[in-house]
Coordinates of N, CA and C in Angstrom, one line a residue:
M11 N -55.4 65.9 71.7 CA -54.7 66.6 73.2 C -54.9 65.9 74.2
E12 N -56.1 64.8 74.1 CA -56.8 64.1 75.8 C -55.4 63.3 75.9
K13 N -55.0 62.8 74.6 CA -54.4 61.3 74.9 C -52.8 61.9 75.2
Y14 N -52.7 62.7 74.9 CA -50.9 63.2 74.9 C -50.8 63.6 76.7
L15 N -52.2 64.0 77.2 CA -52.5 64.6 78.6 C -52.7 63.1 79.3
S16 N -52.7 62.0 78.5 CA -53.0 60.7 79.5 C -51.6 60.3 80.3
I17 N -50.6 60.9 80.1 CA -49.7 60.5 80.9 C -49.7 61.4 82.4
I18 N -50.1 62.3 82.7 CA -50.8 63.1 83.7 C -51.5 62.5 84.5
N19 N -51.5 61.8 85.7 CA -52.7 61.4 86.3 C -52.1 61.7 87.9
K20 N -52.8 60.9 88.8 CA -52.9 60.9 90.1 C -51.1 60.9 90.8
R21 N -50.4 60.1 90.4 CA -48.7 60.0 90.5 C -48.0 61.2 90.5
T22 N -48.1 62.0 89.0 CA -47.9 62.8 88.7 C -47.9 63.8 89.7
F23 N -49.0 64.4 90.5 CA -49.4 65.1 91.5 C -49.0 64.9 92.8
I24 N -48.7 63.8 93.1 CA -47.9 63.2 94.1 C -46.7 63.1 94.5
A25 N -46.0 63.2 93.1 CA -44.7 63.6 92.9 C -44.4 64.8 93.1
L26 N -45.0 65.9 92.1 CA -44.7 67.1 92.6 C -44.9 67.7 93.9
A27 N -46.3 67.3 94.5 CA -46.5 67.5 95.8 C -45.1 67.3 96.8
I28 N -44.6 65.9 96.6 CA -43.3 65.8 97.3 C -42.5 66.6 97.1
T29 N -42.2 66.8 95.8 CA -41.1 68.0 95.2 C -41.4 69.3 96.0
S30 N -42.8 69.8 95.8 CA -42.5 71.3 96.3 C -42.3 71.4 97.8
V31 N -43.0 70.1 98.3 CA -42.4 70.2 100.0 C -41.0 70.0 100.3
A32 N -40.4 69.5 99.6 CA -39.1 69.3 99.9 C -38.3 70.4 99.6
A33 N -38.7 71.2 98.5 CA -37.9 72.3 98.3 C -38.1 73.5 99.3
F34 N -39.8 73.2 99.7 CA -39.6 74.3 100.5 C -39.1 74.7 101.5
I35 N -38.7 73.4 102.5 CA -38.1 72.9 103.2 C -36.4 72.8 103.4
T36 N -35.9 73.1 102.0 CA -34.6 73.1 101.8 C -33.9 74.5 102.0
I37 N -35.1 75.1 101.5 CA -34.8 76.8 101.2 C -35.2 77.3 102.9
T38 N -36.2 76.9 103.5 CA -36.2 77.4 104.9 C -35.2 77.3 105.8
F39 N -35.1 75.8 106.0 CA -34.5 75.5 107.0 C -32.7 75.8 106.3
E40 N -32.4 75.9 104.8 CA -31.1 76.0 104.2 C -30.6 74.6 104.6
F41 N -31.1 73.7 104.1 CA -30.8 72.1 104.4 C -29.8 71.6 103.2
E42 N -28.6 71.4 103.3 CA -28.0 71.2 101.8 C -26.9 70.0 102.2
Y43 N -26.3 69.6 101.0 CA -25.2 68.7 101.3 C -24.6 67.9 99.6
N44 N -23.2 67.7 99.9 CA -22.9 67.4 98.7 C -23.0 66.0 98.2
F45 N -24.2 65.8 97.5 CA -24.2 64.3 97.1 C -23.8 63.7 95.7
D46 N -23.1 62.7 95.4 CA -22.7 62.2 93.7 C -24.2 61.7 92.9
L47 N -24.7 62.6 91.9 CA -25.8 62.9 91.7 C -25.9 61.5 90.5
T48 N -24.6 60.7 90.3 CA -24.8 59.4 89.6 C -25.5 58.5 90.3
M49 N -25.6 58.3 91.6 CA -26.1 57.6 92.4 C -27.4 57.5 91.8
I50 N -28.4 58.7 92.1 CA -29.7 58.8 91.4 C -30.0 58.3 89.7
S51 N -28.9 58.3 89.3 CA -29.3 57.4 87.8 C -28.7 55.7 87.6
I52 N -28.2 55.7 88.6 CA -27.8 54.1 89.3 C -29.2 53.7 89.9
A53 N -29.8 54.5 90.7 CA -30.8 53.9 91.4 C -32.5 53.9 91.1
I54 N -32.4 54.8 89.7 CA -33.7 55.2 88.8 C -33.7 54.9 87.6
I55 N -32.5 55.6 86.8 CA -32.8 55.9 85.8 C -33.0 54.5 84.9
F56 N -31.9 53.6 85.5 CA -31.0 52.4 85.2 C -32.3 51.3 85.0
P57 N -33.2 51.1 86.4 CA -34.5 50.2 86.1 C -35.3 50.6 85.1
L58 N -35.3 52.2 85.3 CA -36.5 52.6 84.7 C -36.2 52.4 83.3
V59 N -35.6 52.4 82.5 CA -35.4 52.0 81.3 C -35.1 50.4 81.4
F60 N -35.2 50.3 82.0 CA -34.9 48.2 81.8 C -36.7 48.0 81.6
T61 N -37.4 48.5 82.4 CA -38.8 48.5 82.1 C -39.2 48.9 81.0
I62 N -39.0 50.4 80.4 CA -39.5 50.7 79.3 C -39.3 49.9 78.4
R63 N -38.3 49.3 78.3 CA -37.6 48.5 77.2 C -38.4 47.3 77.1
S64 N -38.6 46.7 78.5 CA -39.2 45.3 78.4 C -40.6 45.4 77.6
A65 N -41.2 46.7 78.2 CA -42.6 46.4 78.0 C -42.8 47.0 76.3
F66 N -41.5 48.1 75.7 CA -41.9 47.8 74.3 C -41.7 46.6 73.7
K67 N -40.6 45.8 74.0 CA -40.5 44.3 73.4 C -41.8 43.5 73.7
R68 N -42.4 43.7 74.6 CA -43.7 43.0 74.9 C -44.7 43.2 73.5
R69 N -44.8 44.5 73.8 CA -45.6 45.6 72.5 C -45.6 44.7 71.1
E70 N -43.9 44.9 70.8 CA -43.4 44.3 69.5 C -43.7 42.7 69.4
K71 N -43.9 42.2 70.3 CA -44.1 40.7 70.2 C -45.4 40.2 70.1
A72 N -46.1 41.2 70.7 CA -47.9 41.2 70.7 C -48.0 41.1 69.0
L73 N -47.7 42.4 68.7 CA -47.7 42.6 67.2 C -47.5 41.4 66.4
E74 N -46.1 40.9 66.5 CA -45.8 39.8 65.6 C -46.8 38.8 65.9
F75 N -47.1 38.2 66.9 CA -48.3 37.0 67.3 C -49.5 37.5 66.7
L76 N -50.0 38.5 67.0 CA -51.9 39.0 66.4 C -51.3 39.0 64.9
S77 N -50.0 39.4 64.0 CA -49.9 39.2 62.6 C -49.9 38.0 62.5
R78 N -49.3 37.1 63.0 CA -49.5 35.4 62.8 C -50.8 34.8 63.0
F79 N -51.4 35.3 64.1 CA -52.6 34.4 64.1 C -54.1 35.1 62.7
R80 N -53.8 36.1 62.7 CA -54.7 36.8 61.6 C -54.2 36.1 60.0
T81 N -53.1 36.2 59.9 CA -52.6 35.2 58.7 C -52.8 34.1 58.7
G82 N -52.6 33.2 59.6 CA -53.1 31.8 59.5 C -54.7 31.7 59.7
L83 N -55.5 32.6 60.1 CA -56.9 32.6 60.1 C -57.3 32.6 58.3
I84 N -56.9 33.8 58.0 CA -57.2 33.9 56.6 C -56.6 33.0 55.5
T85 N -55.3 32.4 55.7 CA -55.3 31.0 55.0 C -55.5 30.2 55.2
T86 N -55.8 29.6 55.9 CA -56.8 28.5 56.8 C -58.4 28.8 55.8
D87 N -58.9 30.3 55.8 CA -60.0 30.1 54.9 C -60.2 29.7 53.6
A88 N -59.1 30.7 53.2 CA -58.9 30.6 51.5 C -58.3 29.1 51.1
S89 N -57.4 28.6 52.0 CA -57.7 26.8 51.8 C -58.5 26.1 51.6
I90 N -59.4 26.1 52.6 CA -61.0 25.4 52.8 C -61.6 26.3 51.9
Q91 N -61.9 26.9 51.5 CA -63.0 27.9 50.5 C -62.5 27.2 48.7
A92 N -61.3 27.1 48.7 CA -60.7 26.4 47.3 C -60.8 25.1 47.3
N93 N -61.6 24.6 48.1 CA -61.7 23.1 48.1 C -62.8 22.8 47.4
T94 N -63.3 22.5 46.1 CA -64.2 22.4 46.0 C -65.4 21.3 46.0
K95 N -64.4 20.0 47.0 CA -65.1 18.9 47.6 C -66.3 19.0 48.9
I96 N -66.2 20.7 49.5 CA -66.8 20.6 50.5 C -67.9 21.4 50.0
T97 N -69.1 21.2 50.7 CA -70.4 21.9 50.3 C -70.0 23.2 50.2
L98 N -71.5 23.7 49.8 CA -71.3 25.2 49.7 C -71.8 25.8 51.9
A99 N -72.2 24.9 52.1 CA -73.0 24.8 53.5 C -71.9 25.2 54.2
D100 N -71.2 24.2 54.3 CA -69.8 23.5 55.1 C -68.7 24.7 55.2
R101 N -68.8 25.4 53.4 CA -67.9 26.6 53.7 C -68.5 27.9 54.4
K102 N -69.5 28.1 54.1 CA -70.5 29.1 55.0 C -70.1 28.7 56.5
E103 N -70.7 27.4 57.2 CA -70.2 27.4 58.6 C -68.9 27.3 59.2
I104 N -67.7 27.2 58.1 CA -66.1 27.5 59.0 C -66.1 29.0 58.8
R105 N -66.5 29.4 57.7 CA -66.4 31.3 57.7 C -67.3 31.8 58.7
S106 N -68.5 31.3 59.0 CA -68.5 31.8 60.5 C -67.8 31.6 61.8
Y107 N -67.5 30.4 61.7 CA -66.2 30.1 62.9 C -64.9 31.0 62.9
I108 N -64.7 31.4 61.6 CA -63.5 31.8 61.8 C -63.7 33.2 62.2
L109 N -64.8 34.0 61.7 CA -64.9 35.4 62.0 C -65.3 35.4 63.7
E110 N -65.5 34.4 63.6 CA -66.4 34.4 65.5 C -65.2 34.2 66.4
L111 N -63.8 33.8 65.9 CA -63.0 33.3 66.5 C -62.3 35.0 66.6
S112 N -62.1 35.3 65.5 CA -61.3 36.8 65.3 C -61.6 37.5 66.3
K113 N -63.5 37.8 66.2 CA -63.7 38.8 66.8 C -63.7 38.6 68.4
M114 N -63.6 37.2 68.8 CA -63.3 36.8 70.2 C -62.2 37.3 70.8
L115 N -61.2 36.9 70.0 CA -60.1 37.6 70.7 C -59.7 38.9 70.7
V116 N -60.0 39.5 70.1 CA -60.2 41.4 70.2 C -60.7 41.6 71.2
L117 N -62.0 40.7 71.2 CA -63.0 41.4 72.8 C -62.2 41.1 73.9
Y118 N -61.4 39.7 74.0 CA -60.5 39.2 75.1 C -59.3 40.1 75.0
L119 N -58.9 40.9 74.3 CA -58.0 41.3 74.3 C -57.9 43.1 74.7
G120 N -59.1 43.4 74.5 CA -59.9 45.1 74.6 C -60.3 45.1 76.1
P121 N -60.8 46.4 76.4 CA -60.4 47.1 77.7 C -61.5 46.3 78.7
E122 N -62.6 45.4 78.2 CA -63.8 44.6 78.9 C -63.7 43.1 78.2
P123 N -62.3 42.5 78.8 CA -62.2 40.8 78.3 C -63.2 40.4 78.3
L124 N -63.3 38.8 77.3 CA -64.2 37.7 77.7 C -63.1 36.7 78.3
P125 N -63.7 35.9 78.7 CA -63.2 35.0 79.6 C -62.4 34.5 78.1
M126 N -61.1 33.3 78.4 CA -60.2 33.1 77.6 C -60.4 31.8 77.3
E127 N -61.4 31.1 77.9 CA -61.9 29.7 77.8 C -63.0 29.5 76.6
K128 N -64.0 30.8 76.3 CA -64.5 31.3 75.1 C -63.4 31.2 74.2
V129 N -62.6 31.9 74.1 CA -61.7 32.2 72.8 C -61.4 30.9 72.5
R130 N -60.8 29.9 73.5 CA -60.0 28.7 73.3 C -61.6 27.7 72.6
A131 N -62.4 27.9 72.8 CA -63.5 27.1 72.4 C -64.2 27.6 71.3
A132 N -64.2 28.8 70.5 CA -64.4 29.4 68.9 C -63.0 28.9 68.1
A133 N -61.6 28.6 68.5 CA -60.8 27.7 68.2 C -60.9 26.4 67.7
T134 N -61.5 25.7 68.5 CA -61.5 24.4 68.7 C -62.9 23.9 67.9
K135 N -63.8 25.1 67.6 CA -64.6 24.5 66.9 C -64.2 24.8 65.1
I136 N -63.1 25.1 64.7 CA -62.6 25.3 63.4 C -61.5 24.1 63.5
T137 N -61.0 23.9 64.1 CA -60.2 22.5 64.5 C -61.0 20.9 64.4
N138 N -62.6 21.0 64.8 CA -63.0 20.0 64.9 C -63.6 20.0 63.2
F139 N -63.9 20.9 62.8 CA -64.8 21.1 61.8 C -63.6 20.9 60.1
I140 N -62.3 20.7 61.0 CA -61.3 20.1 60.0 C -61.4 18.7 59.9
D141 N -61.1 18.3 61.2 CA -61.0 17.0 62.0 C -62.3 16.2 61.4
L142 N -63.2 16.7 61.3 CA -64.5 15.6 60.9 C -64.7 15.7 59.6
R143 N -64.2 16.6 58.6 CA -64.1 16.3 57.2 C -62.5 15.7 56.8
R144 N -61.6 15.3 57.9 CA -60.4 15.0 57.3 C -60.3 14.2 55.8
E145 N -61.3 13.1 55.4 CA -61.2 12.2 54.5 C -61.4 13.0 53.0
I146 N -62.2 14.5 52.6 CA -62.5 15.4 52.4 C -60.9 15.8 51.5
F147 N -60.2 16.1 52.3 CA -59.1 16.8 52.0 C -57.8 15.6 51.6
K148 N -56.9 15.5 50.7 CA -55.8 14.8 50.5 C -54.9 15.5 51.6
M149 N -53.9 14.2 52.0 CA -53.1 14.5 52.7 C -52.2 16.0 52.8
S150 N -51.3 16.3 51.1 CA -50.8 17.9 51.4 C -51.8 18.6 51.6
P151 N -52.8 19.1 51.1 CA -53.6 19.9 51.8 C -54.0 20.0 53.1
S152 N -54.4 18.7 53.3 CA -54.5 18.8 55.2 C -53.3 18.8 56.0
L153 N -52.3 18.6 55.9 CA -51.2 19.0 56.4 C -50.6 20.5 56.6
K154 N -51.1 21.2 55.3 CA -51.0 22.4 55.3 C -52.0 23.1 56.4
I155 N -52.9 23.0 56.2 CA -54.1 23.3 56.7 C -54.1 23.5 58.4
H156 N -53.5 22.6 58.8 CA -53.2 22.1 60.2 C -51.9 22.9 60.6
G157 N -51.0 23.5 59.6 CA -50.1 24.2 59.5 C -50.4 25.5 59.9
F158 N -51.4 26.0 59.2 CA -51.8 27.6 59.3 C -52.4 27.5 60.7
M159 N -52.8 26.3 60.9 CA -53.9 26.4 62.4 C -52.6 26.3 63.7
R160 N -51.8 25.6 63.5 CA -50.7 25.9 64.3 C -50.3 27.4 64.3
D161 N -50.1 28.1 63.4 CA -49.7 29.6 63.4 C -51.0 30.3 64.2
V162 N -52.1 30.2 64.0 CA -53.2 30.5 64.6 C -52.9 30.4 65.9
Y163 N -53.0 28.9 66.9 CA -52.9 28.5 67.8 C -51.7 29.2 68.8
M164 N -50.6 29.5 67.9 CA -49.4 30.1 68.4 C -49.9 31.9 68.7
G165 N -50.3 32.1 67.8 CA -50.7 33.8 67.5 C -51.6 33.6 69.1
L166 N -52.3 32.7 68.9 CA -53.8 33.0 70.2 C -53.1 32.9 72.0
E167 N -52.4 31.8 71.5 CA -51.6 31.4 73.3 C -50.7 32.5 73.5
A168 N -49.7 33.1 72.6 CA -48.9 34.1 72.7 C -49.0 35.3 73.3
T169 N -50.2 35.7 72.4 CA -50.8 36.8 72.8 C -51.4 36.7 74.2
A170 N -51.8 35.8 74.7 CA -52.9 35.9 76.0 C -52.0 35.6 77.1
G171 N -50.5 35.3 76.6 CA -49.8 35.2 77.7 C -49.1 36.3 77.9
I172 N -48.9 37.0 77.0 CA -48.4 38.3 77.0 C -49.5 39.4 77.7
K173 N -50.5 39.2 77.7 CA -51.9 39.8 78.1 C -51.8 39.6 79.9
E174 N -51.5 38.6 79.9 CA -51.6 38.2 81.6 C -50.0 38.3 82.5
H175 N -49.2 37.8 81.4 CA -48.0 37.8 82.4 C -47.3 39.5 82.3
H176 N -47.2 40.6 82.9 CA -46.3 41.5 83.2 C -45.1 41.5 83.2
T177 N -44.2 42.4 82.8 CA -42.9 42.8 83.4 C -42.9 43.1 85.0
P178 N -42.0 42.7 85.6 CA -41.7 42.7 87.2 C -42.5 43.2 87.9
T179 N -43.3 42.8 88.7 CA -44.1 43.9 89.2 C -42.9 44.9 90.1
S180 N -42.2 44.1 90.8 CA -41.1 44.2 91.9 C -40.1 45.1 91.7
I181 N -40.2 45.4 90.2 CA -39.2 46.6 89.7 C -39.8 47.4 89.4
R182 N -41.7 47.6 89.3 CA -42.0 48.7 88.7 C -42.3 49.6 89.9
A183 N -42.5 48.8 91.2 CA -42.9 49.4 92.3 C -41.4 49.8 93.0
Y184 N -40.6 49.3 92.5 CA -39.0 50.2 93.1 C -38.9 51.3 92.7
C185 N -38.9 51.3 91.1 CA -38.9 52.8 90.6 C -39.9 53.7 91.0
L186 N -41.1 53.3 91.4 CA -42.0 54.5 91.9 C -41.4 54.6 93.2
V187 N -41.2 54.3 94.1 CA -40.5 54.4 95.1 C -39.5 55.5 95.4
F188 N -38.7 55.1 94.4 CA -37.4 56.3 94.4 C -37.8 57.2 93.4
I189 N -38.9 57.2 92.9 CA -39.3 58.4 92.0 C -39.6 59.4 93.3
Y190 N -40.5 58.6 94.3 CA -41.0 60.0 95.0 C -40.4 60.3 96.3
L191 N -38.8 59.1 96.2 CA -37.5 59.6 97.5 C -37.0 60.8 96.4
Y192 N -36.7 60.7 95.5 CA -36.0 61.2 94.3 C -35.7 63.0 94.7
P193 N -36.9 63.7 94.9 CA -36.5 65.0 95.4 C -36.3 65.5 96.5
I194 N -36.4 64.0 97.6 CA -35.9 64.9 99.0 C -34.8 64.3 98.9
I195 N -34.0 63.3 97.8 CA -32.5 63.4 97.7 C -31.9 64.4 97.3
Y196 N -32.6 64.7 95.7 CA -32.0 65.4 94.8 C -31.8 66.9 95.2
I197 N -33.0 67.5 95.6 CA -33.2 68.9 96.3 C -32.0 69.6 97.1
P198 N -31.4 68.7 98.4 CA -30.7 69.6 98.9 C -29.2 69.6 98.1
S199 N -29.1 68.2 97.2 CA -28.2 68.7 96.9 C -28.0 69.4 96.1
L200 N -29.0 69.4 95.5 CA -28.9 70.6 93.8 C -28.7 72.1 94.7
Y201 N -29.2 72.0 95.9 CA -29.3 73.5 97.0 C -28.1 73.7 96.7
F202 N -27.1 72.7 97.1 CA -25.7 72.9 97.9 C -25.1 73.5 96.4
R203 N -25.0 72.8 95.5 CA -24.2 73.3 94.0 C -24.5 74.7 93.5
M204 N -26.1 74.7 93.8 CA -26.3 76.2 93.5 C -25.8 77.1 94.3
N205 N -25.6 77.0 95.7 CA -25.0 77.8 96.4 C -23.7 77.8 96.4
S206 N -23.3 76.6 96.0 CA -21.5 76.9 96.0 C -21.1 77.9 95.0
G207 N -21.7 78.6 93.8 CA -21.4 79.0 92.7 C -20.9 80.8 93.4
N208 N -21.0 80.8 94.9 CA -20.8 82.1 95.4 C -21.9 83.0 94.8
A209 N -23.1 83.0 94.3 CA -23.7 83.9 93.6 C -25.2 84.0 93.9
D210 N -25.9 85.1 94.2 CA -27.1 84.8 94.5 C -27.8 84.3 93.3
F211 N -29.0 83.4 93.6 CA -30.0 83.2 92.9 C -31.2 82.8 93.0
D212 N -32.3 82.7 92.1 CA -33.7 83.2 92.5 C -34.1 81.5 93.0
H213 N -34.8 81.3 94.2 CA -35.0 80.1 94.4 C -36.5 79.9 93.5
W214 N -36.8 80.8 93.1 CA -37.9 79.9 91.7 C -37.0 79.1 90.9
V215 N -36.1 79.6 90.7 CA -34.9 78.4 90.0 C -34.9 77.0 90.6
L216 N -34.6 77.1 91.7 CA -34.7 75.7 92.2 C -35.8 74.8 92.3
Y217 N -37.3 75.8 92.5 CA -38.1 75.1 92.0 C -38.4 74.5 90.9
F218 N -38.3 75.4 90.0 CA -38.4 75.0 88.4 C -37.4 73.8 87.9
L219 N -36.1 73.7 88.3 CA -35.2 72.2 88.1 C -35.7 71.0 89.1
A220 N -36.4 71.5 89.8 CA -36.7 70.3 90.5 C -38.0 69.6 90.2
M221 N -38.7 70.5 90.3 CA -40.1 69.9 89.4 C -40.0 69.3 88.2
F222 N -38.8 70.0 86.9 CA -38.9 69.6 85.9 C -38.3 68.3 85.7
S223 N -37.7 68.2 86.7 CA -36.8 66.8 86.9 C -38.0 65.7 87.3
T224 N -38.5 66.0 88.1 CA -39.3 65.1 88.8 C -40.7 64.4 87.6
F225 N -40.8 65.6 86.9 CA -41.8 65.3 86.4 C -41.6 64.6 85.0
I226 N -40.3 64.5 84.6 CA -39.7 64.1 83.7 C -39.8 62.3 83.8
L227 N -39.0 62.1 85.4 CA -39.1 60.9 85.6 C -40.4 60.2 85.9
I228 N -41.6 60.8 86.5 CA -42.8 60.4 86.5 C -43.4 60.0 85.2
S229 N -43.2 60.6 84.6 CA -44.1 61.0 83.1 C -43.2 59.4 82.3
L230 N -42.4 59.1 82.7 CA -41.6 58.2 81.9 C -42.0 57.0 82.8
F231 N -42.4 56.6 83.8 CA -43.1 55.8 84.9 C -44.2 55.5 84.3
N232 N -45.2 56.6 83.9 CA -46.5 56.6 83.3 C -46.4 56.1 82.3
V233 N -45.5 56.2 81.2 CA -45.4 55.8 79.8 C -45.4 54.3 80.0
Q234 N -44.6 53.8 81.0 CA -43.7 52.5 81.1 C -45.6 51.8 81.4
E235 N -45.8 52.5 82.0 CA -47.5 51.7 82.7 C -48.5 51.7 81.4
Q236 N -48.6 52.5 80.7 CA -49.3 52.5 79.4 C -49.1 51.3 78.8
L237 N -47.4 51.5 78.1 CA -47.1 50.1 77.5 C -47.7 49.0 78.5
E238 N -47.3 49.0 79.1 CA -47.3 47.3 80.1 C -48.7 46.8 79.5
N239 N -49.7 47.4 79.4 CA -50.7 46.8 78.5 C -51.2 47.3 77.4
P240 N -50.7 46.8 76.4 CA -50.7 47.8 75.1 C -52.0 47.4 74.0
F241 N -52.9 46.7 75.0 CA -54.5 46.0 74.4 C -55.4 47.0 75.1
D242 N -55.5 47.7 75.9 CA -56.3 48.5 76.6 C -56.9 49.8 76.2
Q243 N -56.1 50.0 75.1 CA -56.8 51.4 74.3 C -56.9 52.7 75.1
Q244 N -55.9 52.7 75.9 CA -56.0 53.9 76.9 C -54.8 54.6 76.6
G245 N -53.7 54.2 75.9 CA -52.3 54.9 75.7 C -52.1 55.0 74.2
L246 N -51.4 56.1 73.8 CA -51.3 56.6 72.7 C -50.2 55.1 72.0
D247 N -49.7 54.7 72.8 CA -49.1 53.5 71.9 C -49.9 52.1 71.6
D248 N -50.7 52.2 72.2 CA -51.5 51.1 71.9 C -51.8 50.4 70.8
I249 N -51.8 48.9 70.9 CA -51.8 48.3 69.4 C -53.5 48.7 68.9
L250 N -53.7 49.1 67.8 CA -55.3 49.3 67.3 C -55.7 47.5 67.2
L251 N -56.5 47.3 68.0 CA -56.6 46.0 67.8 C -58.1 45.7 66.7
D252 N -58.8 47.0 66.1 CA -60.1 47.0 65.3 C -58.8 46.3 63.6
E253 N -57.4 46.7 63.7 CA -56.7 46.7 62.5 C -56.5 45.2 62.3
F254 N -56.7 44.1 63.6 CA -56.5 42.9 63.3 C -57.6 42.0 63.1
E255 N -59.0 42.6 63.5 CA -60.0 41.7 63.2 C -60.5 41.3 61.9
I256 N -60.8 40.3 61.8 CA -60.8 39.7 60.2 C -62.3 40.0 60.0
K257 N -62.6 40.8 58.9 CA -64.0 41.0 58.4 C -64.1 40.2 57.1
E258 N -65.4 40.3 57.1 CA -66.0 39.7 55.9 C -65.1 40.1 54.4
E259 N -64.7 41.0 54.3 CA -64.1 41.7 53.2 C -63.0 41.6 53.1
N260 N -62.4 41.0 54.0 CA -60.9 40.6 54.0 C -60.8 39.1 53.7
L261 N -62.0 38.6 53.2 CA -61.9 37.2 53.1 C -62.3 36.8 51.6
V262 N -61.8 35.8 50.9 CA -62.4 35.4 49.7 C -63.6 35.3 49.4
S263 N -64.3 35.4 48.2 CA -65.7 35.3 48.6 C -66.0 34.0 48.3
I264 N -67.3 33.7 49.1 CA -67.5 32.1 48.8 C -68.2 31.9 47.5
K265 N -67.7 30.9 46.8 CA -68.7 30.4 45.6 C -69.2 29.4 45.3

C-alpha cells in the first residue's frame, strides 16, 4: 500500500489546495465564463503524455542496456574460464574483477551512487587483464572476448547516460506550472456549464469534479517524475537492480 501511495506528495496537496480555493472563490462570487476546454488538453495533456512516454522509453532502454551489460560480462567470464591455458589463480582473479564491476554498477545506479570513475576503473581492470594475456588467446577467441567486452562497455556507458541525462526539464516545469493554473481556468468554465443547464446543482458536485480532475493530472505528473529516475528504487515501476547484479552462482564453476 505504501508504494501505491507514493504518487501522493506535497505537489498533490498544493494542487488540491489551489483547487479548493479556486472553487470557493468561484462559488462565492459566482465567477463564470465560457471557455473551450480543448485548450486545456493542448496545454497540459499533450506535453504531459509526451514526457511520460519519453520517461517510459528511457526505462525500456535502460533495461536493454543492463541486459547487454550483464550478458557481456557472463559471456566474457565463461570464455576465459573455458581456456585451459589460463592458470587457476588468473581465472579466480578475473572472476573477482567481474563480480566487482557488476556490484559497482548496481551501486552507482542505486539511491546512494558511487562515482562513475570507480565503475570505469573496475571495467578497465578486466580489459587490462585480457590485454596482458593476449599471447595466451588465439586470434579468434581474443576477438570474441573483446566483442563481449564491447557489449559490456556499451551497456555501462549507455546506462550511465540514461541516469545522468533526463527528459527536458523545461517541459516538466511547464507541465507543473499549468497543472497549478488548471483549476483557476477550469473551475469557472465548469461552473458556467453547470449553471447553463438551468437546474439547481449541489456545489459539492463542483468541488468533487474539480478536485478529482486536478488529482488525476498531478498524479500523472508524479508518475512521470518517478519514471524519470528508474534506478532510485522509490517508484512502483523502478528497475529491480538486484536482478542485474551478477552473483557467483550465476557463473560457471571454476575448475
